[in-house]
CSV table of N, CA and C in Angstrom, one decimal:
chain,number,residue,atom,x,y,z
A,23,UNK,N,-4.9,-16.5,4.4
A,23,UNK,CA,-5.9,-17.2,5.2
A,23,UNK,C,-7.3,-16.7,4.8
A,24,UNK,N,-8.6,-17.6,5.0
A,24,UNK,CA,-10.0,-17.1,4.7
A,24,UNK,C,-10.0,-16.3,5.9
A,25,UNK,N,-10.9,-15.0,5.5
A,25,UNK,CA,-11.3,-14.3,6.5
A,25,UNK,C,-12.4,-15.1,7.4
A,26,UNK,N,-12.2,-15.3,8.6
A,26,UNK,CA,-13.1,-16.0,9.2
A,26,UNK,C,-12.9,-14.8,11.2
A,27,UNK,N,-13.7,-15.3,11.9
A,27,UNK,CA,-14.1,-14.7,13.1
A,27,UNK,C,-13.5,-15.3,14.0
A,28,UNK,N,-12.2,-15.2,14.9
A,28,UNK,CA,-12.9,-13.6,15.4
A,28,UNK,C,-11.8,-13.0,14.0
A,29,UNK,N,-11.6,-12.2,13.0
A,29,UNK,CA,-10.8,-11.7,12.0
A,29,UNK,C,-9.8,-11.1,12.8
A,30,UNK,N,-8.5,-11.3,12.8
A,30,UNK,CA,-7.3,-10.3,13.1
A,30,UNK,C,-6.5,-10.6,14.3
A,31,UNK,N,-7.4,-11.9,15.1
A,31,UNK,CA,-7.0,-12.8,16.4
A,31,UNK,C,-6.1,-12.5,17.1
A,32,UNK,N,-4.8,-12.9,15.2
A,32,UNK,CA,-3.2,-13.4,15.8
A,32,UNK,C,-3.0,-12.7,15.6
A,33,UNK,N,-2.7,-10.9,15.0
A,33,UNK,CA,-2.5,-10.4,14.7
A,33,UNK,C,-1.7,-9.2,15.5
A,34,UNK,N,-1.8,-9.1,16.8
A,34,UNK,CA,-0.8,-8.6,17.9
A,34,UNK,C,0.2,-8.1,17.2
A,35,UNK,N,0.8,-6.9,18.0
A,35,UNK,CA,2.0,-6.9,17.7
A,35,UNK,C,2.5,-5.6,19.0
A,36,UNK,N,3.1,-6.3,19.7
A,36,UNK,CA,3.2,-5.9,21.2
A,36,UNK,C,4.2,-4.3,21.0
A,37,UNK,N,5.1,-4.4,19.9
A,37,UNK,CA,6.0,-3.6,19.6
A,37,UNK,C,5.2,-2.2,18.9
A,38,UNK,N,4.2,-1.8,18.1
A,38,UNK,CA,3.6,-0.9,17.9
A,38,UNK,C,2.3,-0.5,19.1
A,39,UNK,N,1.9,-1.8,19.9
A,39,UNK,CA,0.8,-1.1,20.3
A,39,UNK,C,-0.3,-1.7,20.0
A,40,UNK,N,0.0,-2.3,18.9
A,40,UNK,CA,-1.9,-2.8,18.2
A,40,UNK,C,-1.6,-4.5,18.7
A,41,UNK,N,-2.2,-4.3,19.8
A,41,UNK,CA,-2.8,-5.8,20.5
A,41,UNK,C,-4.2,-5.3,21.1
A,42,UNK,N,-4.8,-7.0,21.5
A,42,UNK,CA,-6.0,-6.7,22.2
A,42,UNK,C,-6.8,-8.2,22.4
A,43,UNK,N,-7.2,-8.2,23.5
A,43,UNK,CA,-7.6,-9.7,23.2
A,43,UNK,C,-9.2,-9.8,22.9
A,44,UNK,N,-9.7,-8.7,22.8
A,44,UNK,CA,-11.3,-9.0,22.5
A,44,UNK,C,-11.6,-8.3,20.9
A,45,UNK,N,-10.9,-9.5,20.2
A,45,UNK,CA,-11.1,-8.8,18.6
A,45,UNK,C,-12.4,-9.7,18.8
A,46,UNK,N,-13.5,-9.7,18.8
A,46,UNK,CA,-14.9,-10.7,18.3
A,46,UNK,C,-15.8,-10.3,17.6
A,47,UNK,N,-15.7,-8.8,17.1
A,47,UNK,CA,-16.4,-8.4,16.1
A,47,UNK,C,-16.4,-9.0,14.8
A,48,UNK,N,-17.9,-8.2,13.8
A,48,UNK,CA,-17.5,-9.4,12.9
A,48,UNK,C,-17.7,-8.2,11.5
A,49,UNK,N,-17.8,-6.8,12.0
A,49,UNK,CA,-17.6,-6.5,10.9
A,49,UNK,C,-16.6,-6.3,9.0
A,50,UNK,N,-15.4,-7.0,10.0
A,50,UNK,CA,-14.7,-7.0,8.4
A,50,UNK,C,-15.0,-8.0,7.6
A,51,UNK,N,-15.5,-9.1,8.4
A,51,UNK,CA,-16.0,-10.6,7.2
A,51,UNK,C,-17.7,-9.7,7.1
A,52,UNK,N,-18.4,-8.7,7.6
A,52,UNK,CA,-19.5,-8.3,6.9
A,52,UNK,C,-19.2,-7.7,5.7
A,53,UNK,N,-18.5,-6.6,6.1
A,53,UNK,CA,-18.0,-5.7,5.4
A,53,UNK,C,-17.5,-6.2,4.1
A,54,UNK,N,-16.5,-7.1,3.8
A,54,UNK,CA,-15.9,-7.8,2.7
A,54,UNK,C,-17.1,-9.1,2.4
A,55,UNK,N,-17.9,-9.2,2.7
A,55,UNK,CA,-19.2,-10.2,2.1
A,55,UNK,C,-19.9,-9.7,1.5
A,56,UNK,N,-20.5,-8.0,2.0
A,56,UNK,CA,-21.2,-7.1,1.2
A,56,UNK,C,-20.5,-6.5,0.2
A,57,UNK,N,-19.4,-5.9,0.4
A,57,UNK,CA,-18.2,-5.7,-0.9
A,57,UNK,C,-18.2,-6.2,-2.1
A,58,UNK,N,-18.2,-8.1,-1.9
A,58,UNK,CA,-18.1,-8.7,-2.8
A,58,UNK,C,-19.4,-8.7,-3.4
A,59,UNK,N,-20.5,-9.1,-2.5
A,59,UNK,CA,-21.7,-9.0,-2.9
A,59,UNK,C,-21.9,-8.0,-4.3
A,60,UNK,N,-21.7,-7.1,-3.8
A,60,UNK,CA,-21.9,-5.9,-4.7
A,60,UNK,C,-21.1,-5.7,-6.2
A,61,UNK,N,-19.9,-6.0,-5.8
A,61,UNK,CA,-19.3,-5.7,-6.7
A,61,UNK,C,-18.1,-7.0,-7.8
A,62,UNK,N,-18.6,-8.0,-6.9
A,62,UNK,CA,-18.1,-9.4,-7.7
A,62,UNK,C,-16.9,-9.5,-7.4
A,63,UNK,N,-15.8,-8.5,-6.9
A,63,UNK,CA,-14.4,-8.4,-6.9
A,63,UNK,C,-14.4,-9.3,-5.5
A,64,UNK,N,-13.5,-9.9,-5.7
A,64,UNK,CA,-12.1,-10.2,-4.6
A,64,UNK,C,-11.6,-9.6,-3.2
A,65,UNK,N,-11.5,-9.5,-2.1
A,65,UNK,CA,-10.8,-9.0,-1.6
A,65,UNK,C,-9.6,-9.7,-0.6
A,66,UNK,N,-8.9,-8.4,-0.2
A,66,UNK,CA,-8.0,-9.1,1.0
A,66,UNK,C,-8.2,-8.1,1.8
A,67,UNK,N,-8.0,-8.6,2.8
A,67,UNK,CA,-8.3,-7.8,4.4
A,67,UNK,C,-6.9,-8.0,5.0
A,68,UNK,N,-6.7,-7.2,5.4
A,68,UNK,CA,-5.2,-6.8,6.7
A,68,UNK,C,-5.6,-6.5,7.8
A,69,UNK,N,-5.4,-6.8,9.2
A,69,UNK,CA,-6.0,-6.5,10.1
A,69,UNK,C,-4.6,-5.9,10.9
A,70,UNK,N,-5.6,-4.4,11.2
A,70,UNK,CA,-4.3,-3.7,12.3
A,70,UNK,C,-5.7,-2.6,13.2
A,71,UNK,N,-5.9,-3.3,14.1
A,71,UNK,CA,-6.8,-2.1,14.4
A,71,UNK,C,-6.9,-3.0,16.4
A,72,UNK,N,-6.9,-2.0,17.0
A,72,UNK,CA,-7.2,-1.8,18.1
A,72,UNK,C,-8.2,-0.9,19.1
A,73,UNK,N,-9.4,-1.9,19.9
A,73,UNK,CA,-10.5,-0.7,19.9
A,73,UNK,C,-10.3,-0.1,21.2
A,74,UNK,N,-10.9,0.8,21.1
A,74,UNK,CA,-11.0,2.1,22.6
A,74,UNK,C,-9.9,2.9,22.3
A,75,UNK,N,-9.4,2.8,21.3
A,75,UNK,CA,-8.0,4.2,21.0
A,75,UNK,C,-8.8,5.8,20.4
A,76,UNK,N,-7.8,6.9,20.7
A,76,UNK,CA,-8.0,8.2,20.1
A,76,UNK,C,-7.1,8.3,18.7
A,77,UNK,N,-7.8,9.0,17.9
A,77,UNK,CA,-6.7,9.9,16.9
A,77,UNK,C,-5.1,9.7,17.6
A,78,UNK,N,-4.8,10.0,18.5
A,78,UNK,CA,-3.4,10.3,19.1
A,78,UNK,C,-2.5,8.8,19.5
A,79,UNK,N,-3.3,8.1,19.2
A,79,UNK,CA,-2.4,6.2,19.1
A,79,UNK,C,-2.2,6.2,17.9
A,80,UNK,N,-3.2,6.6,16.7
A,80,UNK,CA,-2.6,6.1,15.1
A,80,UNK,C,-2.0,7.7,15.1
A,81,UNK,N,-1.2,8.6,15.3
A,81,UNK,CA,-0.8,9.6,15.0
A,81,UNK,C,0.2,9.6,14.2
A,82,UNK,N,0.3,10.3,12.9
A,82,UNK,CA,1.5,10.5,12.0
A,82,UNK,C,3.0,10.0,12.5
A,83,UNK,N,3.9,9.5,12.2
A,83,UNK,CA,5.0,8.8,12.5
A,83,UNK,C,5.0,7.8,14.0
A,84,UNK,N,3.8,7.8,14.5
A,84,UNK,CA,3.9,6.8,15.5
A,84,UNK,C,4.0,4.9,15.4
A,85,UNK,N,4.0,4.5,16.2
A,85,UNK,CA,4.2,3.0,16.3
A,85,UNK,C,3.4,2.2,15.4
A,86,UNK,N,1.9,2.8,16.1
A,86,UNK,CA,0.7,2.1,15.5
A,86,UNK,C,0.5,2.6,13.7
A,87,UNK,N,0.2,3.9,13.8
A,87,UNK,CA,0.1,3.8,11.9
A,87,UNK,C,1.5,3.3,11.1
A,88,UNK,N,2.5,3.3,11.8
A,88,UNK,CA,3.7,2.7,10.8
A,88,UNK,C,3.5,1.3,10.7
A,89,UNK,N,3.0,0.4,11.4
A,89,UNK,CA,2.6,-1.0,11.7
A,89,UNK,C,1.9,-1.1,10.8
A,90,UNK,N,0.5,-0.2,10.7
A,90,UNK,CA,-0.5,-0.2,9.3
A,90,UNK,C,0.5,-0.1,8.3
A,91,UNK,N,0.8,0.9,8.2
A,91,UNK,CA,2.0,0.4,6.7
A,91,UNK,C,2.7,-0.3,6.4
A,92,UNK,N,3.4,-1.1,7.2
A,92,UNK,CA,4.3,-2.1,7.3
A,92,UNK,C,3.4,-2.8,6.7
A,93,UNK,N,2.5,-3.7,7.9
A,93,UNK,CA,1.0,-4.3,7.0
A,93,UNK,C,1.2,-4.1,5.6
A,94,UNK,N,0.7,-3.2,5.3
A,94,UNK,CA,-0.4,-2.9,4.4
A,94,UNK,C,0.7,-3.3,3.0
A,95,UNK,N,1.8,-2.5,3.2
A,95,UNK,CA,2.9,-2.9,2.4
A,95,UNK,C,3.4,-4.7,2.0
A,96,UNK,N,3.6,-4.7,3.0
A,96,UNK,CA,4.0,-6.4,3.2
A,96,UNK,C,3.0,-7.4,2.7
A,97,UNK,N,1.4,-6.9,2.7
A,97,UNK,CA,0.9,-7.5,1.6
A,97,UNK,C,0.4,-7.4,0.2
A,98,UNK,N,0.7,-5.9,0.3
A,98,UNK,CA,1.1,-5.6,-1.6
A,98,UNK,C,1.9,-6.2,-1.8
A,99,UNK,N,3.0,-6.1,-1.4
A,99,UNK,CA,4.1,-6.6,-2.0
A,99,UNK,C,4.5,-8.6,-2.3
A,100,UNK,N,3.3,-9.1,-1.2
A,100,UNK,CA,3.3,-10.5,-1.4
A,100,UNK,C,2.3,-10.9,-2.5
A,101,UNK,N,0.9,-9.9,-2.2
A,101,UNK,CA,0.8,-9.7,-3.7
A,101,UNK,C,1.2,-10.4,-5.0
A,102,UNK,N,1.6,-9.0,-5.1
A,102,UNK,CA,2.8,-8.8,-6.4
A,102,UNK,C,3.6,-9.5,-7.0
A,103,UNK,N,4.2,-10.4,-5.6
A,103,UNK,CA,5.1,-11.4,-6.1
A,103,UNK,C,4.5,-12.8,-6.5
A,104,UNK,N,3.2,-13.1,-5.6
A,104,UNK,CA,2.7,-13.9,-6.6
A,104,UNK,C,1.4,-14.2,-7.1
A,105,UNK,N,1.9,-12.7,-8.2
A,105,UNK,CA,1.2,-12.5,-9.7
A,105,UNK,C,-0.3,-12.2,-9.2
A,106,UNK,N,-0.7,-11.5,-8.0
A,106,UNK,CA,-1.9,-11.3,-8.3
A,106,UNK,C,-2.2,-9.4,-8.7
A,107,UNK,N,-3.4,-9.4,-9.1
A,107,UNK,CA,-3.3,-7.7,-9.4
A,107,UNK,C,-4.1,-7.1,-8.4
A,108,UNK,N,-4.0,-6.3,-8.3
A,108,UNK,CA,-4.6,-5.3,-7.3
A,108,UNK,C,-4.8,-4.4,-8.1
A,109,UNK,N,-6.5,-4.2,-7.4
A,109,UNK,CA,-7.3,-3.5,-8.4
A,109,UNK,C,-7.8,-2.0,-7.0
A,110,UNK,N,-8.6,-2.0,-6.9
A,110,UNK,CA,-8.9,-0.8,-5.7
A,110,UNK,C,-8.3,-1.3,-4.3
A,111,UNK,N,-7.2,-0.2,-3.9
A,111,UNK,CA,-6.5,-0.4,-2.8
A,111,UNK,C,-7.0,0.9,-1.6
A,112,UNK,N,-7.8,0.6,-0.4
A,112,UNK,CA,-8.4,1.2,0.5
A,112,UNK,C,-8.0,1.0,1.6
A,113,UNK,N,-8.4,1.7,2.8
A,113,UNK,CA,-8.1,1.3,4.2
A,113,UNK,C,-9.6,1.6,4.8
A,114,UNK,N,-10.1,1.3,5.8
A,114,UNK,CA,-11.3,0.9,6.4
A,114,UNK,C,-11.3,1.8,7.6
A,115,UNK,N,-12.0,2.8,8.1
A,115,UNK,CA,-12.0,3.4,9.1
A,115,UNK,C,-13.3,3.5,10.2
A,116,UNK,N,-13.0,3.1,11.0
A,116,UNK,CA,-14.0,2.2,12.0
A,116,UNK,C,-13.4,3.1,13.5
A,117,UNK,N,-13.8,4.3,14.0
A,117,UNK,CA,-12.8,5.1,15.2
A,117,UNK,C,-13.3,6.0,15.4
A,118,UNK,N,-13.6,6.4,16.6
A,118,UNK,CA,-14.1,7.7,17.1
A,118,UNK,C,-14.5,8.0,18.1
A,119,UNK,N,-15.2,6.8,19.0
A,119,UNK,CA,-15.9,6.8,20.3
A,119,UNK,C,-15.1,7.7,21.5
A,120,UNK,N,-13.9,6.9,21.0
A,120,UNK,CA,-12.7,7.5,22.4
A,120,UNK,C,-12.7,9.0,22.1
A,121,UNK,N,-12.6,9.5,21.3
A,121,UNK,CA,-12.2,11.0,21.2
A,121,UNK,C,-13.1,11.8,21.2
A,122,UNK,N,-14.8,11.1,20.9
A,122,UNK,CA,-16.2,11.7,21.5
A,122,UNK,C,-16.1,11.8,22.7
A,123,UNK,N,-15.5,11.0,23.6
A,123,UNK,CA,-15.5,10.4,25.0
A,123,UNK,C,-14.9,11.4,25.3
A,124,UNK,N,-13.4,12.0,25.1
A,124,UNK,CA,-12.8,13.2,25.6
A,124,UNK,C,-13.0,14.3,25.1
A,125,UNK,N,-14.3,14.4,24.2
A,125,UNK,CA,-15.1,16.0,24.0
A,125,UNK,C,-13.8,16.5,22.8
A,126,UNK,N,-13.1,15.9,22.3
A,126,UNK,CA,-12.5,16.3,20.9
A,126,UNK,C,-13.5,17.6,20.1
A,127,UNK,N,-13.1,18.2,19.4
A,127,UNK,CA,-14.3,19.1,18.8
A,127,UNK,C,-13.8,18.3,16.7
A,128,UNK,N,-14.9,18.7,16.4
A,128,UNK,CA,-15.2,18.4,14.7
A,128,UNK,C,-14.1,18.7,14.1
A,129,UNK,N,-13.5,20.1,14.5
A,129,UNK,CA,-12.7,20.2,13.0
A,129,UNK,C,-11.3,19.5,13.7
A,130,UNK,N,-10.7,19.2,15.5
A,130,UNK,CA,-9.3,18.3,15.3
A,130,UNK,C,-9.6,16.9,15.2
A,131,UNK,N,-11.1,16.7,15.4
A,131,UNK,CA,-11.2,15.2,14.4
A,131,UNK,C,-10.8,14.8,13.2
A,132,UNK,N,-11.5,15.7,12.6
A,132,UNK,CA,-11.7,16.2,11.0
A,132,UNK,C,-10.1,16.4,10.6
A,133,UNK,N,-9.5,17.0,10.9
A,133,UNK,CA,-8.0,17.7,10.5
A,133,UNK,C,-6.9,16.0,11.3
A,134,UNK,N,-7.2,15.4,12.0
A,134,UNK,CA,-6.3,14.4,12.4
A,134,UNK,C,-6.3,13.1,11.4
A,135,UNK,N,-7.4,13.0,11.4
A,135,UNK,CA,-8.2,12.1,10.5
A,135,UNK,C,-8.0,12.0,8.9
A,136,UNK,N,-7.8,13.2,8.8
A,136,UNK,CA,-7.4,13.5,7.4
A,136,UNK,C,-5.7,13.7,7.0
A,137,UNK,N,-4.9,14.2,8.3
A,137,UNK,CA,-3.9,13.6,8.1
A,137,UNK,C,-3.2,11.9,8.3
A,138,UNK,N,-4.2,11.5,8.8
A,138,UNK,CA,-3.7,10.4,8.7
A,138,UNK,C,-3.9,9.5,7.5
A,139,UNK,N,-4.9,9.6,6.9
A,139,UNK,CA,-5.6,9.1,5.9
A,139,UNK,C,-4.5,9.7,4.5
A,140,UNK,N,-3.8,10.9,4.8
A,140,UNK,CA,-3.0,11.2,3.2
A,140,UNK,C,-1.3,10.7,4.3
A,141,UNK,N,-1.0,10.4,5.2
A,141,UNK,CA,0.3,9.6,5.3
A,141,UNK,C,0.3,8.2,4.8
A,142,UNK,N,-1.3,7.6,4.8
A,142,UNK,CA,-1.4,6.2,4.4
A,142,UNK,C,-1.2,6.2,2.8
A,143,UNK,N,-2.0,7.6,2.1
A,143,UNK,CA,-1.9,8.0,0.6
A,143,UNK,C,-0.4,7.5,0.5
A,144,UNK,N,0.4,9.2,0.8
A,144,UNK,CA,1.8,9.4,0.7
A,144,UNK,C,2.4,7.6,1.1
A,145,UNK,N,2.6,7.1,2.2
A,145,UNK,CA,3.2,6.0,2.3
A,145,UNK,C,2.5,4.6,1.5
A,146,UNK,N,1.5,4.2,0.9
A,146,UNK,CA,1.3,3.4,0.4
A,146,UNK,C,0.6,3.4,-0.6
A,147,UNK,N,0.2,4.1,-1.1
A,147,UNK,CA,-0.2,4.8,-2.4
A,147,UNK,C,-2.1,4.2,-2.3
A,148,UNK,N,-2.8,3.9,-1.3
A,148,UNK,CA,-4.1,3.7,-1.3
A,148,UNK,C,-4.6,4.5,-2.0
A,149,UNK,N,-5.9,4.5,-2.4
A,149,UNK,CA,-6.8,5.4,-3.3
A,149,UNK,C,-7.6,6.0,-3.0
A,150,UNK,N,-8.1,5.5,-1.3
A,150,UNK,CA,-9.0,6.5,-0.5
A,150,UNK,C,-9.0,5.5,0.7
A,151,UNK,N,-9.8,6.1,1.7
A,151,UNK,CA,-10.2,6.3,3.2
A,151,UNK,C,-11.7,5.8,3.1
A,152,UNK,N,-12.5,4.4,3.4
A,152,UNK,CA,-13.7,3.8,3.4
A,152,UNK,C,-14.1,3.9,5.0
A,153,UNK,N,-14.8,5.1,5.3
A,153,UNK,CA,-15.4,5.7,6.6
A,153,UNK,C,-16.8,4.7,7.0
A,154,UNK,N,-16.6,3.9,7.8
A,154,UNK,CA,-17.7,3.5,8.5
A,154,UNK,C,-17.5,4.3,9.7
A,155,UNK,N,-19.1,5.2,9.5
A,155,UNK,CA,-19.3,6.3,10.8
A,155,UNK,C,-19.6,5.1,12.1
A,156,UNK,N,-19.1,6.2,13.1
A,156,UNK,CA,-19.4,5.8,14.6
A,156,UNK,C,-20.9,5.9,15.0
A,157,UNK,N,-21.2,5.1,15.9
A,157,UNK,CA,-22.7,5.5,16.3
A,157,UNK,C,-22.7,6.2,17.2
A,158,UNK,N,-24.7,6.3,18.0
A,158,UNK,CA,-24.0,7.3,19.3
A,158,UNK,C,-24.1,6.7,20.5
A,159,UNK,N,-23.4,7.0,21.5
A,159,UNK,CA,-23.7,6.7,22.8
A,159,UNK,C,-24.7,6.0,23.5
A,160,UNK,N,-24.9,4.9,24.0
A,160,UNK,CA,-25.6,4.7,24.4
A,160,UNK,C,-26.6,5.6,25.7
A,161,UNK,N,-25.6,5.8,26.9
A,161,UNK,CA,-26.2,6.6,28.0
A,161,UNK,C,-25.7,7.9,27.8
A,162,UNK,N,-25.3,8.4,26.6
A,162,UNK,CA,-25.4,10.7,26.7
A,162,UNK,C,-25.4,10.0,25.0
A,163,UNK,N,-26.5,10.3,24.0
A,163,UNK,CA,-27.0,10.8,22.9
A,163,UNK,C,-25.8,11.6,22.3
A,164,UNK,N,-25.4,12.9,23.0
A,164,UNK,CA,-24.7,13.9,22.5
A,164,UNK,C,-23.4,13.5,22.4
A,165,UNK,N,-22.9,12.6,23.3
A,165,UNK,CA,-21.3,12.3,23.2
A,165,UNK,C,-20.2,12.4,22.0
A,166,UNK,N,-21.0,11.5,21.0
A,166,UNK,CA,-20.3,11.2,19.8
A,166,UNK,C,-20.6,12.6,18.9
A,167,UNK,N,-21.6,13.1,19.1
A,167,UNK,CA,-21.8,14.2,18.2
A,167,UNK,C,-21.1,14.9,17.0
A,168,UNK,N,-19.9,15.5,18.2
A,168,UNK,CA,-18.7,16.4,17.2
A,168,UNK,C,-18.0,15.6,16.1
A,169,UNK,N,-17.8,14.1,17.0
A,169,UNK,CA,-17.6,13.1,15.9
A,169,UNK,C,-18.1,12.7,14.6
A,170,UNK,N,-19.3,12.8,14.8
A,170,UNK,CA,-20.3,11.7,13.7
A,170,UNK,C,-20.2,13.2,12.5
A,171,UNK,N,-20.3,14.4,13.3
A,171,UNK,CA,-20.3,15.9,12.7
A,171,UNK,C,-19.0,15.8,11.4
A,172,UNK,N,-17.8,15.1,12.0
A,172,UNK,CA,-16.7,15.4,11.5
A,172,UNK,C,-16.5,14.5,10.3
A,173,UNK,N,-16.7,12.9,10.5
A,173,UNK,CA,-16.4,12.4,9.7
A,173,UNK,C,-17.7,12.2,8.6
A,174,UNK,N,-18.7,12.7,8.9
A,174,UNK,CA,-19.6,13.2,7.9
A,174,UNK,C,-19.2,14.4,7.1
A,175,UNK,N,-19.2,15.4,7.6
A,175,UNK,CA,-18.5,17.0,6.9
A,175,UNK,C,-17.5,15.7,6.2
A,176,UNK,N,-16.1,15.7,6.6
A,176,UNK,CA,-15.1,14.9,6.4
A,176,UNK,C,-15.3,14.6,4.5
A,177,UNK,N,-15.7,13.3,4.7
A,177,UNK,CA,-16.6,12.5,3.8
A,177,UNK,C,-17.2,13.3,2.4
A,178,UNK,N,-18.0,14.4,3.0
A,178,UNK,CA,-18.5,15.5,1.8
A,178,UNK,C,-17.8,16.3,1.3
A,179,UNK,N,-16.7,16.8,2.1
A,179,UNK,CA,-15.7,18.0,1.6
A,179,UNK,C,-14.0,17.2,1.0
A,180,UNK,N,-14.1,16.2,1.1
A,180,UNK,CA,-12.3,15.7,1.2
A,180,UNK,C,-12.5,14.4,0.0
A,181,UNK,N,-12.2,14.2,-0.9
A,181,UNK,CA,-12.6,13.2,-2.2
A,181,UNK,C,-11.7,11.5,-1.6
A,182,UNK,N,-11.0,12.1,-1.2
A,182,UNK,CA,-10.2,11.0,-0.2
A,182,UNK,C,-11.1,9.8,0.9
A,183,UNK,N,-12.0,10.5,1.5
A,183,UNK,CA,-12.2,9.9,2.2
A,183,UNK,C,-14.4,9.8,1.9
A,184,UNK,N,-14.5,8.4,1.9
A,184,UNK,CA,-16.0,8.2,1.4
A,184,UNK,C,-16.9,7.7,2.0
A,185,UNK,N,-17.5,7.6,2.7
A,185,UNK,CA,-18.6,7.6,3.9
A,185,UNK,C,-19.5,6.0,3.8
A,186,UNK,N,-18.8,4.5,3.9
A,186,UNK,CA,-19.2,3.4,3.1
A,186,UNK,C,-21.0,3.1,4.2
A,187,UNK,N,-20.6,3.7,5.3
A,187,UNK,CA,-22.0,3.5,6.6
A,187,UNK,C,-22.0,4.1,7.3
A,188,UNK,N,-23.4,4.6,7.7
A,188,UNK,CA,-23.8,5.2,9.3
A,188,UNK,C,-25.0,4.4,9.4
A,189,UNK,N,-24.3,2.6,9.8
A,189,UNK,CA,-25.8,2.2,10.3
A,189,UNK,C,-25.3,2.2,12.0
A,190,UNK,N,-24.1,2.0,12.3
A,190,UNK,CA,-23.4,1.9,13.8
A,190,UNK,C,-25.0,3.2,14.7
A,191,UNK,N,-25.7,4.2,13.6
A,191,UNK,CA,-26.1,4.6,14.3
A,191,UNK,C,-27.3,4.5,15.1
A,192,UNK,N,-27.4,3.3,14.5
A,192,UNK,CA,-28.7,2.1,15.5
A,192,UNK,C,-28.0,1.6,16.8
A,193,UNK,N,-26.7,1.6,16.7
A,193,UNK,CA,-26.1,0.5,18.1
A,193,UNK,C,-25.7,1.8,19.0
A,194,UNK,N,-26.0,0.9,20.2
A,194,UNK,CA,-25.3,1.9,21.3
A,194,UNK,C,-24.0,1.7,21.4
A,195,UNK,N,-22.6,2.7,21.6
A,195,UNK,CA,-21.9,1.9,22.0
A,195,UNK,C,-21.3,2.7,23.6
């Protein structure tokens, strides 16, 4: 399908967890317009994402990140079968508010984050982790902090994972 708005609509799936009915954001048709912009390539977008979640909803063998792989897989593999190539294979990381919200600290950001980003490796062989940072808070500045801390450090220290934006940190959220 063209990626068009709201992106990811139909994309429910009551059985892992990732539903929601206010997908109206528009960052993945930004995001894959600037992409292409830049770089002339192609893309395909998968949509598995659900907002106001912590680290502990996509958690290693849980419902929700197996869904992302299922995904993720199920369109390589349609891919594949008809004849297209796949050239840079990524996952998009857009998360954090919630676990600023419950005062998470930097490094079990940092360390959950990063496990989850090498089960997506290990299970689907992606090539890295495209971090669009979180912004801050609108009413407490400080909230996101440990956050924005983590997946920044993150980003600089882990080759895996690569820091694509921190403009979120103009928006309140």
């Amino acid at each position: 399908y063209p990626i068009a708005e709201p992106f990811g609509v139909n994309e429910n799936n009551s059985a892992s967890g990732v539903t929601e009915t206010s997908k109206t954001g528009s960052m993945v048709s930004s995001f894959v317009k600037a992409y292409y912009e830049e770089t002339q390539v192609p893309v395909v977008a998968v949509s598995c994402s659900k907002g106001s979640t912590g680290l502990d909803f996509w958690q290693v063998n849980g419902n929700a990140l197996n869904d992302a792989i299922a995904r993720h897989e199920a369109a390589k593999n349609w891919l594949h079968a008809n004849a297209y190539t796949v050239g840079n294979d990524f996952m998009v990381w857009c998360q954090g508010e919630t676990d600023g919200g419950k005062g998470m600290s930097a490094a079990d950001y940092s360390n959950g984050l990063k496990g989850i980003i090498e089960e997506m490796i290990t299970e689907t062989g992606i090539d890295f982790c495209a971090v669009v940072r979180i912004g801050n808070a609108r009413n407490n500045a400080a909230r996101h902090t440990q956050i924005i801390k983590a997946q920044t450090q993150l980003c600089k220290s882990y080759d895996k994972a690569v820091l694509v934006s921190a403009k979120l940190a103009g928006f309140g959220a």
